[in-house]
Short mmCIF file of C-alpha atoms and ligand atoms in Angstrom, two decimals:
data_model
loop_
_atom_site.label_atom_id
_atom_site.label_comp_id
_atom_site.label_asym_id
_atom_site.label_seq_id
_atom_site.Cartn_x
_atom_site.Cartn_y
_atom_site.Cartn_z
CA UNK B 1 145.69 236.82 25.93
CA UNK B 2 142.90 234.65 26.97
CA UNK B 3 145.35 231.62 26.73
CA UNK B 4 147.83 233.30 29.06
CA UNK B 5 145.03 234.31 31.42
CA UNK B 6 144.10 230.60 31.48
CA UNK B 7 147.70 229.46 32.07
CA UNK B 8 148.38 231.86 34.72
CA UNK B 9 145.24 230.61 36.78
CA UNK B 10 146.23 227.13 36.28
CA UNK B 11 149.91 227.62 37.62
CA UNK B 12 148.71 229.76 40.45
CA UNK B 13 145.98 227.08 41.38
CA UNK B 14 149.01 224.57 41.91
CA UNK B 15 151.45 227.18 43.65
CA UNK B 16 153.43 227.70 40.53
CA UNK B 17 152.53 231.30 39.44
CA UNK B 18 155.97 232.21 40.17
CA UNK B 19 156.93 230.67 36.29
CA UNK B 20 155.33 233.63 34.65
CA UNK B 21 157.01 235.97 36.86
CA UNK B 22 159.17 237.71 34.08
CA UNK B 23 156.58 236.86 31.25
CA UNK B 24 156.01 240.50 30.43
CA UNK B 25 159.89 241.13 29.91
CA UNK B 26 160.06 238.13 27.34
CA UNK B 27 160.13 238.29 23.56
CA UNK B 28 157.32 236.65 21.23
CA UNK B 29 159.79 233.81 20.63
CA UNK B 30 160.88 233.48 24.33
CA UNK B 31 157.19 233.27 25.21
CA UNK B 32 156.36 230.90 22.85
CA UNK B 33 159.49 228.59 24.28
CA UNK B 34 158.41 228.92 27.85
CA UNK B 35 154.53 228.36 27.13
CA UNK B 36 155.43 225.31 25.36
CA UNK B 37 157.43 224.03 28.08
CA UNK B 38 154.54 224.65 30.38
CA UNK B 39 152.21 222.97 28.06
CA UNK B 40 154.16 219.83 28.29
CA UNK B 41 153.50 219.43 32.36
CA UNK B 42 150.55 218.08 33.57
CA UNK B 43 150.28 220.43 36.80
CA UNK B 44 147.72 218.09 38.62
CA UNK B 45 150.56 215.10 38.38
CA UNK B 46 153.09 217.71 39.43
CA UNK B 47 151.36 218.25 42.62
CA UNK B 48 151.20 214.49 43.29
CA UNK B 49 155.07 213.95 42.50
CA UNK B 50 155.85 216.92 44.60
CA UNK B 51 154.05 215.43 47.71
CA UNK B 52 155.60 212.02 46.98
CA UNK B 53 159.14 212.74 45.99
CA UNK B 54 160.01 216.28 47.16
CA UNK B 55 157.96 216.81 50.39
CA UNK B 56 159.24 213.42 51.62
CA UNK B 57 162.34 211.20 51.18
CA UNK B 58 160.76 207.94 49.57
CA UNK B 59 162.68 204.84 50.75
CA UNK B 60 162.58 201.12 50.82
CA UNK B 61 161.56 198.76 53.42
CA UNK B 62 163.43 195.82 52.74
CA UNK B 63 164.49 193.90 55.70
CA UNK B 64 163.51 190.46 55.68
CA UNK B 65 161.75 190.56 52.16
CA UNK B 66 164.63 189.88 49.96
CA UNK B 67 166.11 187.05 48.38
CA UNK B 68 168.95 186.13 45.95
CA UNK B 69 167.39 186.13 42.35
CA UNK B 70 168.00 182.66 40.14
CA UNK B 71 170.96 183.21 37.66
CA UNK B 72 171.58 181.59 34.55
CA UNK B 73 175.37 180.82 34.29
CA UNK B 74 177.15 182.08 31.53
CA UNK B 75 179.30 178.93 31.51
CA UNK B 76 176.91 176.21 31.87
CA UNK B 77 178.13 173.59 33.96
CA UNK B 78 175.62 170.68 33.58
CA UNK B 79 174.71 168.84 30.65
CA UNK B 80 171.08 170.00 30.77
CA UNK B 81 172.43 173.60 30.98
CA UNK B 82 174.60 172.94 28.06
CA UNK B 83 171.92 171.84 26.08
CA UNK B 84 169.79 175.10 26.92
CA UNK B 85 172.53 177.16 25.99
CA UNK B 86 172.78 175.46 22.67
CA UNK B 87 169.11 175.54 22.08
CA UNK B 88 169.04 179.01 23.18
CA UNK B 89 171.94 180.12 20.78
CA UNK B 90 169.96 178.64 17.83
CA UNK B 91 166.77 180.26 18.76
CA UNK B 92 168.66 183.74 19.07
CA UNK B 93 170.10 182.93 15.78
CA UNK B 94 166.93 182.03 14.23
CA UNK B 95 165.04 185.47 15.51
CA UNK B 96 167.59 187.19 14.16
CA UNK B 97 167.58 185.61 10.75
CA UNK B 98 163.78 186.20 10.49
CA UNK B 99 164.30 189.87 11.34
CA UNK B 100 162.83 189.90 14.84
CA UNK B 101 165.42 192.06 16.73
CA UNK B 102 166.21 195.49 16.93
CA UNK B 103 168.85 197.33 18.71
CA UNK B 104 168.45 199.93 20.93
CA UNK B 105 170.94 202.37 22.69
CA UNK B 106 169.92 204.86 25.21
CA UNK B 107 172.17 208.05 24.61
CA UNK B 108 170.28 210.74 26.22
CA UNK B 109 172.28 211.22 29.32
CA UNK B 110 174.07 214.34 30.36
CA UNK B 111 177.79 212.46 31.22
CA UNK B 112 178.42 214.80 34.02
CA UNK B 113 180.77 212.70 35.71
CA UNK B 114 183.13 212.29 32.23
CA UNK B 115 182.75 215.99 31.95
CA UNK B 116 183.02 215.35 27.95
CA UNK B 117 181.57 218.43 25.67
CA UNK B 118 179.03 216.78 23.39
CA UNK B 119 177.21 213.30 23.25
CA UNK B 120 179.17 210.96 25.09
CA UNK B 121 178.70 208.63 21.99
CA UNK B 122 181.14 210.80 19.91
CA UNK B 123 183.88 210.22 22.62
CA UNK B 124 186.85 208.43 20.67
CA UNK B 125 187.20 205.51 22.82
CA UNK B 126 189.52 202.73 21.26
CA UNK B 127 192.84 201.62 21.80
CA UNK B 128 194.63 201.69 18.27
CA UNK B 129 192.27 203.53 15.85
CA UNK B 130 190.09 206.18 18.36
CA UNK B 131 187.02 205.11 16.85
CA UNK B 132 183.85 206.95 18.71
CA UNK B 133 181.68 205.16 20.95
CA UNK B 134 178.87 205.34 18.27
CA UNK B 135 181.16 203.72 15.66
CA UNK B 136 181.96 200.68 17.85
CA UNK B 137 178.27 199.88 18.48
CA UNK B 138 177.53 200.47 14.78
CA UNK B 139 180.04 197.95 13.60
CA UNK B 140 178.67 195.13 15.87
CA UNK B 141 175.13 196.06 14.45
CA UNK B 142 176.52 195.90 11.00
CA UNK B 143 178.70 192.61 11.44
CA UNK B 144 175.43 191.12 13.20
CA UNK B 145 173.26 192.08 10.06
CA UNK B 146 175.88 190.57 7.81
CA UNK B 147 176.00 187.43 9.69
CA UNK B 148 172.63 186.83 9.96
CA UNK B 149 171.78 188.45 6.14
CA UNK B 150 169.15 190.96 7.51
CA UNK B 151 168.77 194.69 8.62
CA UNK B 152 168.55 195.10 12.29
CA UNK B 153 167.27 198.68 12.60
CA UNK B 154 168.77 200.83 15.43
CA UNK B 155 166.98 202.92 17.69
CA UNK B 156 169.03 205.37 18.94
CA UNK B 157 167.48 207.76 22.11
CA UNK B 158 168.75 211.29 22.39
CA UNK B 159 167.74 213.92 24.55
CA UNK B 160 166.77 217.77 23.92
CA UNK B 161 170.29 218.46 24.81
CA UNK B 162 172.14 216.20 22.71
CA UNK B 163 169.76 215.51 19.50
CA UNK B 164 170.61 217.60 16.95
CA UNK B 165 174.49 217.02 17.46
CA UNK B 166 173.94 213.34 17.70
CA UNK B 167 171.88 213.07 14.17
CA UNK B 168 174.50 215.53 12.81
CA UNK B 169 177.32 213.27 13.91
CA UNK B 170 175.76 210.28 12.25
CA UNK B 171 175.11 211.99 8.97
CA UNK B 172 178.84 213.48 9.05
CA UNK B 173 180.02 209.53 9.50
CA UNK B 174 177.43 208.25 6.84
CA UNK B 175 175.76 206.18 9.50
CA UNK B 176 178.82 204.13 9.67
CA UNK B 177 178.11 202.13 7.04
CA UNK B 178 174.63 201.26 8.42
CA UNK B 179 171.77 201.75 5.94
CA UNK B 180 170.16 205.42 7.14
CA UNK B 181 166.80 204.20 6.94
CA UNK B 182 167.68 201.70 9.44
CA UNK B 183 169.04 204.12 11.89
CA UNK B 184 165.98 205.85 13.93
CA UNK B 185 166.44 208.48 16.55
CA UNK B 186 163.79 209.31 19.16
CA UNK B 187 164.06 212.08 21.85
CA UNK B 188 163.68 211.10 25.32
CA UNK B 189 161.31 213.32 27.64
CA UNK B 190 162.55 216.07 30.36
CA UNK B 191 161.41 216.50 33.99
CA UNK B 192 161.72 220.05 35.78
CA UNK B 193 163.87 220.41 38.64
CA UNK B 194 162.13 221.04 41.90
CA UNK B 195 163.03 223.45 44.55
CA UNK B 196 163.04 221.88 48.02
CA UNK B 197 159.81 224.09 48.47
CA UNK B 198 157.95 222.19 45.58
CA UNK B 199 158.32 225.14 43.15
CA UNK B 200 159.82 224.55 39.90
CA UNK B 201 163.01 226.22 39.00
CA UNK B 202 163.71 228.72 36.16
CA UNK B 203 166.94 228.21 34.25
CA UNK B 204 166.50 231.96 33.15
CA UNK B 205 163.57 234.27 32.56
CA UNK B 206 162.02 232.47 29.75
CA UNK B 207 162.60 228.76 30.39
CA UNK B 208 162.56 226.09 33.18
CA UNK B 209 165.33 224.23 34.43
CA UNK B 210 164.72 220.91 32.62
CA UNK B 211 166.70 217.59 32.23
CA UNK B 212 166.46 214.13 30.86
CA UNK B 213 164.10 212.01 32.64
CA UNK B 214 166.52 209.13 33.05
CA UNK B 215 167.08 206.02 30.82
CA UNK B 216 163.65 204.74 32.32
CA UNK B 217 162.18 207.58 30.12
CA UNK B 218 162.95 205.45 27.34
CA UNK B 219 159.84 203.09 27.28
CA UNK B 220 157.45 206.37 26.94
CA UNK B 221 159.83 207.74 24.63
CA UNK B 222 159.52 204.66 22.41
CA UNK B 223 155.60 205.04 22.36
CA UNK B 224 155.47 208.56 22.02
CA UNK B 225 157.95 208.76 19.29
CA UNK B 226 156.20 206.28 17.28
CA UNK B 227 159.29 203.78 17.48
CA UNK B 228 157.33 201.24 18.75
CA UNK B 229 154.66 201.21 15.89
CA UNK B 230 157.72 201.11 13.72
CA UNK B 231 159.12 198.31 15.29
CA UNK B 232 155.75 196.59 14.84
CA UNK B 233 155.58 197.41 11.16
CA UNK B 234 158.89 195.83 10.79
CA UNK B 235 158.13 192.84 12.63
CA UNK B 236 160.10 193.35 15.60
CA UNK B 237 159.46 191.30 18.75
CA UNK B 238 162.46 191.82 20.63
CA UNK B 239 164.38 194.84 21.50
CA UNK B 240 168.10 194.49 22.53
CA UNK B 241 168.63 197.54 24.92
CA UNK B 242 172.37 198.53 25.81
CA UNK B 243 173.85 201.73 27.06
CA UNK B 244 176.22 204.14 24.85
CA UNK B 245 179.25 204.05 27.27
CA UNK B 246 180.43 200.10 27.16
CA UNK B 247 182.77 199.34 24.38
CA UNK B 248 182.78 195.65 25.39
CA UNK B 249 179.08 195.26 25.17
CA UNK B 250 177.82 192.66 22.91
CA UNK B 251 175.05 194.72 21.32
CA UNK B 252 173.56 191.49 19.50
CA UNK B 253 173.61 188.34 21.62
CA UNK B 254 172.14 185.39 20.23
CA UNK B 255 172.43 183.30 23.35
CA UNK B 256 170.90 186.11 25.54
CA UNK B 257 168.02 186.41 23.12
CA UNK B 258 167.13 182.96 22.60
CA UNK B 259 167.11 182.39 26.49
CA UNK B 260 164.93 185.07 26.78
CA UNK B 261 162.55 183.65 24.02
CA UNK B 262 162.85 179.97 25.17
CA UNK B 263 162.04 181.05 28.94
CA UNK B 264 159.05 183.33 27.41
CA UNK B 265 160.11 186.34 29.41
CA UNK B 266 159.09 189.85 29.23
CA UNK B 267 162.21 191.45 30.31
CA UNK B 268 165.81 190.05 30.80
CA UNK B 269 169.13 191.51 32.27
CA UNK B 270 172.77 190.59 32.28
CA UNK B 271 174.36 190.71 35.89
CA UNK B 272 177.94 189.99 36.78
CA UNK B 273 179.42 189.15 40.00
CA UNK B 274 180.13 192.49 41.90
CA UNK B 275 183.60 193.45 42.41
CA UNK B 276 182.93 193.91 45.88
CA UNK B 277 180.07 193.75 48.03
CA UNK B 278 179.68 197.52 48.07
CA UNK B 279 180.35 198.15 44.31
CA UNK B 280 178.26 201.08 42.89
CA UNK B 281 175.86 198.80 41.00
CA UNK B 282 172.64 197.83 41.42
CA UNK B 283 171.98 194.63 43.29
CA UNK B 284 169.84 191.87 41.77
CA UNK B 285 167.27 190.69 44.50
CA UNK B 286 163.90 188.91 44.36
CA UNK B 287 161.50 191.33 46.39
CA UNK B 288 158.09 190.01 47.23
CA UNK B 289 158.61 187.37 44.55
CA UNK B 290 159.39 189.77 41.82
CA UNK B 291 162.93 190.28 40.40
CA UNK B 292 164.14 193.73 41.34
CA UNK B 293 166.98 195.93 41.06
CA UNK B 294 167.94 197.94 44.31
CA UNK B 295 170.41 200.68 43.76
CA UNK B 296 173.53 200.26 45.68
CA UNK B 297 172.41 203.71 47.73
CA UNK B 298 169.28 202.14 48.78
CA UNK B 299 170.69 198.57 49.77
CA UNK B 300 171.37 198.44 53.48
CA UNK B 301 174.78 197.57 53.99
CA UNK B 302 174.26 194.41 55.96
CA UNK B 303 172.32 192.79 52.95
CA UNK B 304 174.94 193.89 50.54
CA UNK B 305 177.45 192.20 52.32
CA UNK B 306 175.66 189.35 53.75
CA UNK B 307 177.56 186.02 53.34
CA UNK B 308 175.57 182.72 54.62
CA UNK B 309 177.12 179.72 55.68
CA UNK B 310 179.48 179.25 52.46
CA UNK B 311 180.93 182.37 52.77
CA UNK B 312 179.67 183.64 49.23
CA UNK B 313 177.61 186.82 49.03
CA UNK B 314 174.11 186.44 49.27
CA UNK B 315 173.27 189.25 46.91
CA UNK B 316 176.16 188.49 44.73
CA UNK B 317 175.30 189.91 41.01
CA UNK B 318 175.15 193.26 40.01
CA UNK B 319 173.13 194.90 36.83
CA UNK B 320 175.03 196.36 34.06
CA UNK B 321 172.18 197.74 32.19
CA UNK B 322 171.92 195.23 29.37
CA UNK B 323 168.30 193.96 28.80
CA UNK B 324 166.35 192.20 26.20
CA UNK B 325 162.79 193.62 26.44
CA UNK B 326 159.87 192.01 24.50
CA UNK B 327 157.97 194.83 22.39
CA UNK B 328 154.92 193.64 23.61
CA UNK B 329 156.02 194.45 26.98
CA UNK B 330 156.77 197.84 26.50
CA UNK B 331 153.69 198.21 24.37
CA UNK B 332 151.82 196.95 27.68
CA UNK B 333 153.54 199.30 30.03
CA UNK B 334 153.29 202.24 28.03
CA UNK B 335 149.51 201.81 26.99
CA UNK B 336 147.84 203.67 29.73
CA UNK B 337 148.32 207.41 31.16
CA UNK B 338 151.55 208.89 32.65
CA UNK B 339 154.95 207.44 33.13
CA UNK B 340 155.18 203.77 33.58
CA UNK B 341 157.90 203.79 36.13
CA UNK B 342 158.58 205.30 39.41
CA UNK B 343 161.11 208.29 39.93
CA UNK B 344 164.40 208.33 41.94
CA UNK B 345 165.05 211.41 43.80
CA UNK B 346 168.65 213.04 43.67
CA UNK B 347 169.21 216.07 45.41
CA UNK B 348 171.63 218.40 43.29
CA UNK B 349 172.85 221.86 42.66
CA UNK B 350 171.06 223.11 39.67
CA UNK B 351 171.95 226.79 38.40
CA UNK B 352 168.66 228.79 38.06
CA UNK B 353 167.55 232.58 38.49
CA UNK B 354 166.30 233.80 41.97
CA UNK B 355 163.09 235.83 42.37
CA UNK B 356 164.83 238.97 41.20
CA UNK B 357 165.95 237.23 38.01
CA UNK B 358 169.46 237.08 39.07
CA UNK B 359 171.55 233.99 38.14
CA UNK B 360 172.36 231.66 41.21
CA UNK B 361 174.95 229.00 40.70
CA UNK B 362 175.00 227.01 43.94
CA UNK B 363 177.72 224.63 45.31
CA UNK B 364 175.24 222.71 47.33
CA UNK B 365 171.89 221.02 46.46
CA UNK B 366 169.09 223.42 45.93
CA UNK B 367 166.67 221.22 44.05
CA UNK B 368 165.57 217.61 43.74
CA UNK B 369 166.00 215.82 40.40
CA UNK B 370 163.83 213.02 39.30
CA UNK B 371 164.74 210.15 37.09
CA UNK B 372 163.18 206.90 35.91
CA UNK B 373 165.55 203.87 35.61
CA UNK B 374 164.94 201.40 33.29
CA UNK B 375 165.40 198.45 35.46
CA UNK B 376 162.41 199.30 37.50
CA UNK B 377 160.51 197.74 34.46
CA UNK B 378 161.90 194.29 35.63
CA UNK B 379 159.36 193.66 38.52
CA UNK B 380 156.57 194.53 36.30
CA UNK B 381 157.75 191.75 33.83
CA UNK B 382 156.09 188.36 33.99
CA UNK B 383 159.19 186.50 33.23
CA UNK B 384 162.90 187.53 33.45
CA UNK B 385 166.11 185.67 32.65
CA UNK B 386 169.00 187.11 34.62
CA UNK B 387 172.09 185.80 32.34
CA UNK B 388 175.50 185.68 34.53
CA UNK B 389 178.14 187.21 32.33
CA UNK B 390 182.07 187.75 32.76
CA UNK B 391 182.95 191.00 33.34
CA UNK B 392 186.36 191.25 31.41
CA UNK B 393 184.32 190.05 28.44
CA UNK B 394 181.35 192.41 28.21
CA UNK B 395 181.89 195.33 30.65
CA UNK B 396 184.04 198.13 31.03
CA UNK B 397 182.08 201.20 31.10
CA UNK B 398 183.30 204.85 30.53
CA UNK B 399 181.63 206.95 33.36
CA UNK B 400 184.47 208.78 35.03
CA UNK B 401 187.18 211.43 33.87
CA UNK B 402 189.80 209.44 35.72
CA UNK B 403 190.09 206.13 37.92
CA UNK B 404 187.95 203.03 37.76
CA UNK B 405 185.24 203.13 34.97
CA UNK B 406 186.99 205.93 32.86
CA UNK B 407 188.35 205.88 29.50
CA UNK B 408 191.91 204.80 30.67
CA UNK B 409 190.43 201.70 32.45
CA UNK B 410 188.04 200.92 29.68
CA UNK B 411 191.16 201.36 27.04
CA UNK B 412 193.09 198.85 29.23
CA UNK B 413 190.08 196.38 29.31
CA UNK B 414 189.51 196.53 25.63
CA UNK B 415 193.26 195.57 25.09
CA UNK B 416 193.02 192.82 27.70
CA UNK B 417 189.99 191.07 26.03
CA UNK B 418 191.44 191.44 22.48
CA UNK B 419 194.59 189.86 23.62
CA UNK B 420 192.60 187.05 25.48
CA UNK B 421 190.95 186.45 22.03
CA UNK B 422 194.17 186.30 20.31
CA UNK B 423 195.55 183.73 22.63
CA UNK B 424 192.59 181.57 22.62
CA UNK B 425 192.97 181.36 18.76
CA UNK B 426 196.73 180.30 19.66
CA UNK B 427 198.62 183.49 19.16
CA UNK B 428 201.36 184.58 21.45
CA UNK B 429 200.83 187.79 23.15
CA UNK B 430 203.86 189.76 24.27
CA UNK B 431 203.18 190.82 28.02
CA UNK B 432 205.56 192.37 30.44
CA UNK B 433 206.92 191.37 33.86
CA UNK B 434 203.51 191.87 35.46
CA UNK B 435 201.75 190.14 33.02
CA UNK B 436 200.23 193.12 31.34
CA UNK B 437 199.73 193.07 27.62
CA UNK B 438 202.73 194.95 25.99
CA UNK B 439 201.04 195.94 22.79
CA UNK B 440 197.96 197.97 21.85
CA UNK B 441 195.26 195.61 20.01
CA UNK B 442 191.97 196.49 18.83
CA UNK B 443 189.49 194.23 16.81
CA UNK B 444 186.55 195.59 15.01
CA UNK B 445 183.35 193.27 15.16
CA UNK B 446 183.58 193.75 11.19
CA UNK B 447 186.63 191.43 11.55
CA UNK B 448 185.53 188.92 14.47
CA UNK B 449 182.63 189.30 16.75
CA UNK B 450 183.83 186.84 19.40
CA UNK B 451 187.04 184.89 20.43
CA UNK B 452 185.44 181.85 18.55
CA UNK B 453 184.93 183.78 15.47
CA UNK B 454 188.55 185.16 15.59
CA UNK B 455 189.74 181.54 16.17
CA UNK B 456 188.33 180.68 13.08
CA UNK B 457 189.48 183.50 11.11
CA UNK B 458 193.21 183.68 11.74
CA UNK B 459 195.79 181.30 11.21
CA UNK B 460 198.03 181.68 14.57
CA UNK B 461 201.18 180.27 12.67
CA UNK B 462 201.11 183.29 10.29
CA UNK B 463 200.68 185.52 13.16
CA UNK B 464 203.29 187.36 14.89
CA UNK B 465 202.77 190.05 17.54
CA UNK B 466 205.71 191.94 19.26
CA UNK B 467 206.11 194.16 22.23
CA UNK B 468 205.24 197.76 21.48
CA UNK B 469 203.18 196.98 18.48
CA UNK B 470 199.95 198.64 17.49
CA UNK B 471 197.92 195.91 15.83
CA UNK B 472 194.46 196.75 14.47
CA UNK B 473 192.14 193.80 12.93
CA UNK B 474 189.30 195.48 10.98
CA UNK B 475 187.05 195.16 7.91
P1 UTP I 501 174.45 206.98 33.23
O1 UTP I 501 173.27 206.76 34.43
O2 UTP I 501 175.53 206.75 33.57
O3 UTP I 501 174.19 208.70 33.25
O4 UTP I 501 173.57 206.60 32.29
P2 UTP I 501 175.10 209.61 32.50
O5 UTP I 501 173.99 210.90 32.24
O6 UTP I 501 175.53 209.13 31.29
O7 UTP I 501 176.18 210.24 33.21
P3 UTP I 501 176.29 210.85 34.61
O8 UTP I 501 175.50 210.50 35.71
O9 UTP I 501 175.86 212.53 34.16
O10 UTP I 501 177.77 211.05 34.96
C1 UTP I 501 173.92 205.53 31.49
C2 UTP I 501 173.25 205.19 30.26
O11 UTP I 501 171.86 205.68 30.24
C3 UTP I 501 171.75 206.79 29.35
C4 UTP I 501 173.33 207.26 29.24
O12 UTP I 501 173.37 208.27 28.21
C5 UTP I 501 174.10 205.93 29.32
O13 UTP I 501 174.21 205.57 27.80
N1 UTP I 501 170.73 207.98 29.90
C6 UTP I 501 170.89 208.23 31.08
C7 UTP I 501 169.84 208.26 29.24
O14 UTP I 501 169.72 207.99 27.78
N2 UTP I 501 168.82 209.30 29.52
C8 UTP I 501 168.89 209.76 30.67
O15 UTP I 501 168.09 210.50 31.13
C9 UTP I 501 170.13 209.17 31.54
#
């Protein structure tokens, strides 16, 4: 009783008294849920957040302060660059073999654009055997573990909404061949939806309208969950970070890890040439001397399309959310109070209840959702390597239900990459009149991790591939 009086007072002081409007109607269990949600919120900090992100629309003042960043080319042209790549590959392999590297996937997103029921990692996403995304990633980690003769722990970030289903999926599939002790789950934080008047929204009478706090929430989640401590106990120095929805990702890349280590970076990133100047990816820039990713929506069109004398885009490289983070960097960023990164605001229609307790399903935005983005940690790092990569080799995400960046475009790109690997190994691949691959081809990482690996494994003379064939190269 005394407890609820205290909570009521706190809420009223911060203009959020409405959150207990239906408290008396709730069962004991419902009350427990609501009180737990409220206890997780620091309302003084929430006042600050409302002032900074809801009462005003935060913006950038970029004009004149931006420069393009240095990119390490994926295909080195000069002898010095070639030597650095060779040394980096060796360094990455050494760190892997010494058990210094962990894999980290962020899989807490809601996947609203795709509209898939359940965690996105369960989506069947390969062209021949229809493996779920989680298996595609797991097989790469298993292949790298075998190659380097070491366990590579895999940290999987889920959200409150998909944690139970994700863990059950891994159990059901026996961790895809990985040792269950080396697959570790952590749940990301949530953020309440905030009405334009600064008041938090109720989803129903006994709970707030909450959503995951963005992939940038992974930094605090790593600390809060104990995953950072676990990494320290295991002797992990580097975290290989990737998203759940890109089946072409190279989860464990010795070159990238080695460049990060040799250049003593704290957080590194892979980037690729934008498809067109306005492509909906973050732009790599240097802002006041710090490597920074500016979202496509925040990048003024004249800068996004700027082409100096040589005709090439000035800000040509987009961010694809593949990173190496030093564990010590995450430790440093998360050792203070509060979240380490700023929020990004999105105005969204959020289902909720009104002051009479009636459900509301708005068609237009009624609230602000706030998310942290992991790339905002880049300017806080003392060193960053941006490695330029080939889109066809490493990036074809599944974001949308149809069109670009959908399952069908990704299947097409997976087949195209597999065909390119086979051709590099000397195999003749059937193609149609438009030059498109005329077969379905899938190569598991357990068979070959790269084009070079495949070349070393197959004899093209003994290999025939005919039009319309379904070819799977697996374990
Ligand atoms: P996206 O930004 O594509 O978001 O996430 P999403 O939630 O998957 O999809 P939409 O925007 O609702 O359609 C990129 C990666 O970051 C993870 C996602 O799971 C995906 O791997 N993510 C995103 C999180 O882990 N947590 C979040 O809060 C947001």
